[in-house]
Coordinates of C-alpha atoms in Angstrom, one line a residue:
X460 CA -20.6 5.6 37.1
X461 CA -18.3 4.2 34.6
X462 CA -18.4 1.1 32.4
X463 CA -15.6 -0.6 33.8
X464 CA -17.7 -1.0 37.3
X465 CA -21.0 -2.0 35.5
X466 CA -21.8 -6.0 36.1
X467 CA -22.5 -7.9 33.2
X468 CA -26.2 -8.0 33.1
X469 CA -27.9 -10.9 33.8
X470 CA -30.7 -12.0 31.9
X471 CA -34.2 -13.0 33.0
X472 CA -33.2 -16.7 32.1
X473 CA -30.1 -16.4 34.2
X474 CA -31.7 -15.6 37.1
X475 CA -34.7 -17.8 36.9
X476 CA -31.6 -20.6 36.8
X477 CA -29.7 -19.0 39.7
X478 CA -32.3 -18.9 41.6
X479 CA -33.5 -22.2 41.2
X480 CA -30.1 -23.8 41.7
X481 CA -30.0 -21.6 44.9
X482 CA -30.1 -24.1 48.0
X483 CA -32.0 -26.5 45.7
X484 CA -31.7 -28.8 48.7
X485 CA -34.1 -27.0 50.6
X486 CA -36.8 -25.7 48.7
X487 CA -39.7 -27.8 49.4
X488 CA -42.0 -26.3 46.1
X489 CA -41.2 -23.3 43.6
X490 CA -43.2 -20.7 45.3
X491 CA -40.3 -18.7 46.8
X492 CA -38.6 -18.7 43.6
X493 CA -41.7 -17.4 42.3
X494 CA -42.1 -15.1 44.3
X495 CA -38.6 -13.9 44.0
X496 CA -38.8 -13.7 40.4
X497 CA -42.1 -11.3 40.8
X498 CA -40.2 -8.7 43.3
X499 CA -37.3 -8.6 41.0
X500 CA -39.6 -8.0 37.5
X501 CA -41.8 -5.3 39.9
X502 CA -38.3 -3.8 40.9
X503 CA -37.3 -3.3 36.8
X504 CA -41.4 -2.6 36.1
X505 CA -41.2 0.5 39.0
X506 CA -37.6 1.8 37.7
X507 CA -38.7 2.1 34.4
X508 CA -41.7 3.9 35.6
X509 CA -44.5 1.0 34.0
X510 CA -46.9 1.2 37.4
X511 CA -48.6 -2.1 36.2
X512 CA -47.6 -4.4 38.5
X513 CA -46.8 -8.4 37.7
X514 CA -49.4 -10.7 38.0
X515 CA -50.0 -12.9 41.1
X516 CA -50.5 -15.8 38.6
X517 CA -47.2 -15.0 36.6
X518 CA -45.6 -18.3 36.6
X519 CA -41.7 -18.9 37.1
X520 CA -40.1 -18.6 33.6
X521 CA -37.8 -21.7 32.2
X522 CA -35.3 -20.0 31.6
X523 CA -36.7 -19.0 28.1
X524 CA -37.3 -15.4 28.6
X525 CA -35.5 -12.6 26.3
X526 CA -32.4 -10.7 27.4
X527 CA -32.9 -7.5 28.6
X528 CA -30.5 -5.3 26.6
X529 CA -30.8 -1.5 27.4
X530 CA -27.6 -0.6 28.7
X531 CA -29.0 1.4 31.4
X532 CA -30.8 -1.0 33.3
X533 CA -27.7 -3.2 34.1
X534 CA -26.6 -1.6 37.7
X535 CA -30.2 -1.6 38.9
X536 CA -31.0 -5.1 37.7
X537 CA -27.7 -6.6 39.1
X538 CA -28.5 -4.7 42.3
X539 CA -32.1 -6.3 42.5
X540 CA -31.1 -9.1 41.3
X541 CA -28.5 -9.9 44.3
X542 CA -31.6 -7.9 47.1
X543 CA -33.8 -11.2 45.4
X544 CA -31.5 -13.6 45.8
X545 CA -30.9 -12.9 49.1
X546 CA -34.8 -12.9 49.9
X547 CA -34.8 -15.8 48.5
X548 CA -32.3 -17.6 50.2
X549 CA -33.6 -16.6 53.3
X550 CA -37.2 -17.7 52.5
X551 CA -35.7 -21.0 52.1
X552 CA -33.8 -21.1 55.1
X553 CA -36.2 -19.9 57.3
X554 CA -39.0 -22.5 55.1
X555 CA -36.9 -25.5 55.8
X556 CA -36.6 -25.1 59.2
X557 CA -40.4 -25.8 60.2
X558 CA -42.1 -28.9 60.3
X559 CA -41.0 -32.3 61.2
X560 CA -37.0 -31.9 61.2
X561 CA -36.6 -35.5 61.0
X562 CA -38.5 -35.9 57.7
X563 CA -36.8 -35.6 54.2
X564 CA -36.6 -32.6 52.4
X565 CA -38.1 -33.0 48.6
X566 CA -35.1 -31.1 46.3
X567 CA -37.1 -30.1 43.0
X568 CA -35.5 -31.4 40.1
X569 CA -33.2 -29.1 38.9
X570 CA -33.4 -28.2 35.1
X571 CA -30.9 -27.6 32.8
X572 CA -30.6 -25.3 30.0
X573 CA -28.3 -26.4 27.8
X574 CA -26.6 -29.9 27.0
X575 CA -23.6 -28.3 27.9
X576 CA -24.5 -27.7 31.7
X577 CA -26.3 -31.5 31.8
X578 CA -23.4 -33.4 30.3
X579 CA -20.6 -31.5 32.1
X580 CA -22.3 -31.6 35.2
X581 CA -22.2 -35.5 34.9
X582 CA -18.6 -35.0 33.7
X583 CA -17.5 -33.3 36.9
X584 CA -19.5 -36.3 38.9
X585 CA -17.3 -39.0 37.7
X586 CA -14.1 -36.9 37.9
X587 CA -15.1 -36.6 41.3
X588 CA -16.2 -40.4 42.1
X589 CA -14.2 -42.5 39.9
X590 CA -15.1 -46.2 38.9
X591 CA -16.5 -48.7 41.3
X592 CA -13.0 -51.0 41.5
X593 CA -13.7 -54.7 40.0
X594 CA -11.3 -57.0 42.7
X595 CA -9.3 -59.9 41.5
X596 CA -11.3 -62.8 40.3
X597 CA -14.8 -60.9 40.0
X598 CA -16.9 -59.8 37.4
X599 CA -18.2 -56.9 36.0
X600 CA -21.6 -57.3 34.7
X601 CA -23.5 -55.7 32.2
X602 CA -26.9 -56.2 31.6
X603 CA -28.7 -54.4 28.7
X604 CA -32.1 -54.4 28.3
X605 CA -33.4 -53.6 25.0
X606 CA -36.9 -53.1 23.5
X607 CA -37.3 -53.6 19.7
X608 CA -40.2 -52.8 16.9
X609 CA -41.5 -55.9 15.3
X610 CA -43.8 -54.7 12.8
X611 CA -45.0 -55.6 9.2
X612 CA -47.2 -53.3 7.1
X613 CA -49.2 -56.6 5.6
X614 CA -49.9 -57.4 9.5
X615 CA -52.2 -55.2 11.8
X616 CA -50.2 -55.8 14.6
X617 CA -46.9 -54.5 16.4
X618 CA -45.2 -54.5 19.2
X619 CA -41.9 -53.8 20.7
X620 CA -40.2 -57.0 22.4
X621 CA -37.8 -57.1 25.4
X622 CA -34.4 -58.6 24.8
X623 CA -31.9 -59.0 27.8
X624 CA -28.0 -59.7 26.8
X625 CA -25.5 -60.3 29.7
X626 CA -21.9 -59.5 29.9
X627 CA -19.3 -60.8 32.3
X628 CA -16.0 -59.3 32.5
X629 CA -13.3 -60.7 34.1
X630 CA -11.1 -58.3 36.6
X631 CA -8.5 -59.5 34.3
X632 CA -9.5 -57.8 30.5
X633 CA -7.5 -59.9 28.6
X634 CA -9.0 -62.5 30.5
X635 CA -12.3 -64.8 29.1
X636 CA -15.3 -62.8 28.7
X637 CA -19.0 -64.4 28.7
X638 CA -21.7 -63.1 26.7
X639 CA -25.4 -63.9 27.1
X640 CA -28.7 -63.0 25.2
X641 CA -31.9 -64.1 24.8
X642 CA -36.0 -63.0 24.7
X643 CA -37.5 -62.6 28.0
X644 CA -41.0 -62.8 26.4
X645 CA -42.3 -58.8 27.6
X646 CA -44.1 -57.2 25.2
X647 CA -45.9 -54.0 24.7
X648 CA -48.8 -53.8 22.1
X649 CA -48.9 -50.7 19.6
X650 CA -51.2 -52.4 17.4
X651 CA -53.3 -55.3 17.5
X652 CA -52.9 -58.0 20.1
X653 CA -51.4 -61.3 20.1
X654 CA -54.5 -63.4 18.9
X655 CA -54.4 -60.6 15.6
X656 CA -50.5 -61.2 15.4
X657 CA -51.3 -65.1 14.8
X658 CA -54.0 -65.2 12.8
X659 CA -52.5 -63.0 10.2
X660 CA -49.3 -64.8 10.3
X661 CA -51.2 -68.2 9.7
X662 CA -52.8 -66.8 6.6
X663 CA -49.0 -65.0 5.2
X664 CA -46.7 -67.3 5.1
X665 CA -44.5 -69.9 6.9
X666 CA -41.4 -67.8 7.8
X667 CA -43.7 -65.3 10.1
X668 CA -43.5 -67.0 13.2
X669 CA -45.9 -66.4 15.5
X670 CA -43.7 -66.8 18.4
X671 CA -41.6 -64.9 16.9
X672 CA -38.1 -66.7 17.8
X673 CA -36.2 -66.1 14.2
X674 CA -36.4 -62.1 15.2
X675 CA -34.8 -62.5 19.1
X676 CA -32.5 -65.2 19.6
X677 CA -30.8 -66.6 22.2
X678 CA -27.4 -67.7 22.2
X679 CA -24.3 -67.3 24.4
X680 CA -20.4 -67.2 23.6
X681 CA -17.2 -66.9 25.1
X682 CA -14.2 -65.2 24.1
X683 CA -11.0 -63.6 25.2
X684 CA -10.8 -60.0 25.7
X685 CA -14.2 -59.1 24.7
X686 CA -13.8 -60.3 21.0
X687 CA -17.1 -62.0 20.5
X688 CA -17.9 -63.4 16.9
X689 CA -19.2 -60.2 14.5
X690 CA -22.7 -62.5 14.3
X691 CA -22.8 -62.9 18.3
X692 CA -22.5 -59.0 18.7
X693 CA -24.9 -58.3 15.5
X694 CA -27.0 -60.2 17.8
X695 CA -26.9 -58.4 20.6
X696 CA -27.0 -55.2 18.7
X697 CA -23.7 -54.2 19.1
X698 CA -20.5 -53.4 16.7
X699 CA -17.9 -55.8 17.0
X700 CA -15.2 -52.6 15.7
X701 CA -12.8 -51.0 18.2
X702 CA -16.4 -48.2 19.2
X703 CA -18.4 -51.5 20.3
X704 CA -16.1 -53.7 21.5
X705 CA -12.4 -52.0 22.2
X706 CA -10.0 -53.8 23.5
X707 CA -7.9 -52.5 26.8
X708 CA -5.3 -51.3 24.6
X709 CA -8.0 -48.9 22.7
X710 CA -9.0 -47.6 25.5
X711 CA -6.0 -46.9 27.1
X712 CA -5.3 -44.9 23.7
X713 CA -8.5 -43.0 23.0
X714 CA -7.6 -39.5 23.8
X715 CA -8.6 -38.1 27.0
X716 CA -9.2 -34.7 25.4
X717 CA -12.6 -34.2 24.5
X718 CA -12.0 -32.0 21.6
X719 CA -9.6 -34.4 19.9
X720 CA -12.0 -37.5 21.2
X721 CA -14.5 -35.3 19.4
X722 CA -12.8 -34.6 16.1
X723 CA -11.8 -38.8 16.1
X724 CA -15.1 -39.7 16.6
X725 CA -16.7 -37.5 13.7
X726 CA -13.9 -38.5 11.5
X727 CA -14.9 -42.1 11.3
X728 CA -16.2 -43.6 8.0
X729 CA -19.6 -44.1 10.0
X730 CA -20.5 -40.7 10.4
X731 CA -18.9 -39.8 7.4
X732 CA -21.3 -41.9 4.9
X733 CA -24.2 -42.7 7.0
X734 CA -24.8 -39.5 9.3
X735 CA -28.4 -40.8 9.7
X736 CA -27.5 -43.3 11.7
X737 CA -26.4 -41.1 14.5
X738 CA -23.0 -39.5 14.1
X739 CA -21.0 -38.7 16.7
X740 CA -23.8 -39.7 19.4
X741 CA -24.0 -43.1 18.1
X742 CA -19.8 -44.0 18.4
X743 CA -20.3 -42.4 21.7
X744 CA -23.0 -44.4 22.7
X745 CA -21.5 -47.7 21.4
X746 CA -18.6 -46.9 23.5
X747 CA -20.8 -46.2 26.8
X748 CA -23.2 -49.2 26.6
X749 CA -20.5 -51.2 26.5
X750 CA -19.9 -50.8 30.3
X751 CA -16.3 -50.8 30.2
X752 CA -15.5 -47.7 29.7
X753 CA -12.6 -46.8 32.1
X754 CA -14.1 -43.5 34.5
X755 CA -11.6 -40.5 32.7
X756 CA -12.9 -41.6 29.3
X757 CA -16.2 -41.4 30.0
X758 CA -15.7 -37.7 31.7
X759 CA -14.1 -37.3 28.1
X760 CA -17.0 -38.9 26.2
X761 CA -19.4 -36.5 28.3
X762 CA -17.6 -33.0 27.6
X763 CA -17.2 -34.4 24.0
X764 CA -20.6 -35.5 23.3
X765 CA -21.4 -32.1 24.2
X766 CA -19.7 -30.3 21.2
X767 CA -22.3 -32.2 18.8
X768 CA -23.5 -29.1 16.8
X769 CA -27.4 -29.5 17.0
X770 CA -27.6 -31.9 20.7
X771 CA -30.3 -30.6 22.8
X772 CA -31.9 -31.3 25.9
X773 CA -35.1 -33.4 24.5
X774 CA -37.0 -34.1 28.3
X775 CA -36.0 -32.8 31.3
X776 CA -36.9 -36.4 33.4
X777 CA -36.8 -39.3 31.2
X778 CA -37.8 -43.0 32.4
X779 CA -36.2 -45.8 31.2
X780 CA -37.0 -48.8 32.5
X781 CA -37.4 -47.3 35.9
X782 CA -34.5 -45.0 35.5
X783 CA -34.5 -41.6 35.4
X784 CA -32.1 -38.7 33.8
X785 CA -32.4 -36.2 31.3
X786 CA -32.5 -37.0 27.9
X787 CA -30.0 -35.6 25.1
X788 CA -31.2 -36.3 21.8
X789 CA -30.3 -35.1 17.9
X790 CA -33.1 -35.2 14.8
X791 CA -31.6 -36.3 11.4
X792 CA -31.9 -33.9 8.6
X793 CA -35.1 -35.7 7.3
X794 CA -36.5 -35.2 10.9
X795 CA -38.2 -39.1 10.4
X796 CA -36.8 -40.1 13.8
X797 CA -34.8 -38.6 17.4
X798 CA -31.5 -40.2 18.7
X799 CA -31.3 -39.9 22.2
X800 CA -29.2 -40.9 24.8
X801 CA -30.5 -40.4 29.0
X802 CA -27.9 -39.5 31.6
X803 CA -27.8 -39.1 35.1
X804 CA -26.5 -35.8 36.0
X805 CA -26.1 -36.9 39.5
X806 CA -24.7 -39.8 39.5
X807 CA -22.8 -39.7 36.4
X808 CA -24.4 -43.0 35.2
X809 CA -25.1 -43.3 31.6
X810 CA -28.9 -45.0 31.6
X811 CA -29.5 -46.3 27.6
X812 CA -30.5 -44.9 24.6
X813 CA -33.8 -44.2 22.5
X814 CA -35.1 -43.7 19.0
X815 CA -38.2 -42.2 18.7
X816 CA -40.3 -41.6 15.2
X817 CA -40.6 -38.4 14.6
X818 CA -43.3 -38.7 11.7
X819 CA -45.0 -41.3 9.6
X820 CA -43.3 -43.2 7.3
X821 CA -45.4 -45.4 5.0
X822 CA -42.2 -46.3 2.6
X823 CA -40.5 -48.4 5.7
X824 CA -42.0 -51.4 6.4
X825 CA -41.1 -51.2 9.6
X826 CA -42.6 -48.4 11.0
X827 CA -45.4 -47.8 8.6
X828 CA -48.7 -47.3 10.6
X829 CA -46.7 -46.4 13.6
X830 CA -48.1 -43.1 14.9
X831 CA -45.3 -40.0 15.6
X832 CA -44.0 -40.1 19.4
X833 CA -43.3 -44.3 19.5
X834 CA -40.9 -45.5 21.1
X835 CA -39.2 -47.6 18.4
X836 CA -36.5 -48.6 20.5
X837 CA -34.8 -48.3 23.4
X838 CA -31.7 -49.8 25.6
X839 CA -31.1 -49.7 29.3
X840 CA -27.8 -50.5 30.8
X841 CA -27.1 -52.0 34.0
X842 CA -23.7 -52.8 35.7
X843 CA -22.9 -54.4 38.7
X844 CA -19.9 -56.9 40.7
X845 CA -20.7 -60.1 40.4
X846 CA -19.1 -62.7 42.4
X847 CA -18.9 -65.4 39.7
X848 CA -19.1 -65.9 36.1
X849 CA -22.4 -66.6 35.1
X850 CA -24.0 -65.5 38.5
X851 CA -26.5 -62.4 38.7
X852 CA -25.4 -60.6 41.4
X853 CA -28.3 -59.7 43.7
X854 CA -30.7 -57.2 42.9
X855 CA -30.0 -57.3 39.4

């Protein structure tokens, strides 16, 4: 045996991801791949003459396991590797056919291991599917639900408070645009309740009010091309520069090359004298939240996002507001708080964004007392045809 017919070796992580990729479709539970896993780690255990065999309790690694690195192993492991897979598919062939054919097969979420794999598999969707096509004389609408802290270290009470901001876009994108925003009254509690919140207030000072108004206003504005007033979109949250609200010319011209969309992005002033805010992740995000980002940019944003030195797969099945993808997030050098954004690898669909506090922080006043692991905000995005300006299309 020589080296040129010697398979690259595949590590125990490798497998563990090959074989739980592996007709994912038809695996009702992990126990075949399990069980898979322990016949391949006995095979390696008996040719290296170790007579211990694996436990029956050894759980299916997460693809964190060490390489295994002596040179001669790599024949006999690729050769049990392939017997195990076959086993394996065949366990899961032979599984899903019993039972009720009729009923739904559960797929177990498949995990992924690196950014890389979640963001270009959602790349490859929307390459594949496109954009949903906005006919002449409808709307596309946008509706971003987002959650912000309201908290004041002089008041023992906080909570984070729903805002809902609307966006109509005419089929035409030089055409009128209409913009919407305003409280919808939800709140969850992280200290205190709402009786605490306005007796402290009472006893403060007139300009904390109770209801609370002053912090999420309502307002709405119209405006060609998308070009709301700077305050309108400070508002809402967003930037009113070319990354939060582009025009159709800008993104006709952003490259389409996600290493050059990359190095654009990390050269703007933004990341370049405030990295904490978010870097690259944040211009991407401002960009994808806007909801009219045409379908080959946002393949471009994906496989771009991806080269952000430090990005890494933060929960495998995150919930936003019902919604669930796997979450992407980045720590700032100070580590007080994560950036993340949550994509749906399946669909393609960029969910929202999150910021969670990493560790106390009694010097900001508005997040002292808040415990590590809050949610101190957090957007979903929504889009949708609607038939008329102004009109929520149904189910929305």
């Amino acid at each position: 045996m020589t080296e040129d017919n010697v398979r690259r070796l595949w590590t125990n992580d490798e497998l563990d991801e090959a074989l739980h990729l592996l007709r994912a479709g038809e695996l009702t539970d992990r126990q075949p791949l399990v069980a898979a896993n322990k016949a391949l780690l006995n095979a390696v255990r008996s040719i290296e003459g170790k007579e211990t065999p694996v436990s029956e309790t050894t759980p299916l690694t997460e693809f964190r396991g060490k390489p295994v690195s002596s040179t001669g192993r790599r024949w006999w492991i690729g050769a049990a590797a392939a017997a195990v897979i076959a086993v394996c598919a065949t366990t899961a062939i032979i599984g899903a056919g019993h039972g009720d054919s009729s009923a739904p097969v559960a797929a177990p979420g498949v995990k992924f291991v690196s950014v890389q794999q979640a963001l270009n598999t959602a790349a490859d969707k929307i390459h594949v599917t496109g954009e949903t096509p906005l006919p002449a004389g409808k709307f596309r609408y946008v509706a971003t639900r987002t959650w912000l802290l309201w908290n004041d270290s002089r008041i023992p009470a906080a909570f984070s408070g729903e805002q809902l901001t609307q966006t109509w876009q005419p089929s035409d994108f030089d055409g009128q645009w209409l913009l919407k925003t305003a409280p919808t009254g939800n709140r969850k509690w992280l200290i205190g309740t709402e009786k605490t919140l306005k007796a402290a207030t009472e006893q403060i000072e007139k300009s904390h009010d109770a209801d609370l108004n002053v912090y999420w206003p309502s307002g709405e504005w119209r405006a060609t091309s998308g070009k709301f007033p700077a305050k309108a979109m400070a508002i809402v949250g967003r930037s009113a520069d070319e990354w939060g609200a582009p025009t159709k010319r800008q993104l006709d011209e952003l490259p389409r090359d996600p290493q050059q969309l990359y190095d654009l992005m990390a050269a703007d002033l933004s990341v370049v004298n405030k990295p904490k805010l978010g870097g690259v992740l944040d211009i991407a995000t401002r960009l994808l939240k806007t909801g009219a980002v045409p379908a080959d940019l946002e393949e471009s944003l994906y496989r771009a996002v991806a080269k952000i030195p430090g990005l890494k797969v933060t929960e495998q099945v995150a919930n936003l507001d019902g919604r669930t993808g796997v979450a992407l997030g980045v720590d700032p050098v100070d580590g007080t708080f994560r950036r993340e954004i949550i994509v749906d690898p399946a669909t393609g669909e960029f969910i929202g964004e999150r910021r969670t506090q990493l560790k106390p922080d009694e010097n900001d006043i508005t997040v002292a007392g808040i415990k590590p692991g809050t949610v101190t905000f957090s957007s979903s995005v929504r889009t949708a045809v609607a038939d008329e300006q102004g009109a929520v299309p149904p189910g929305q």
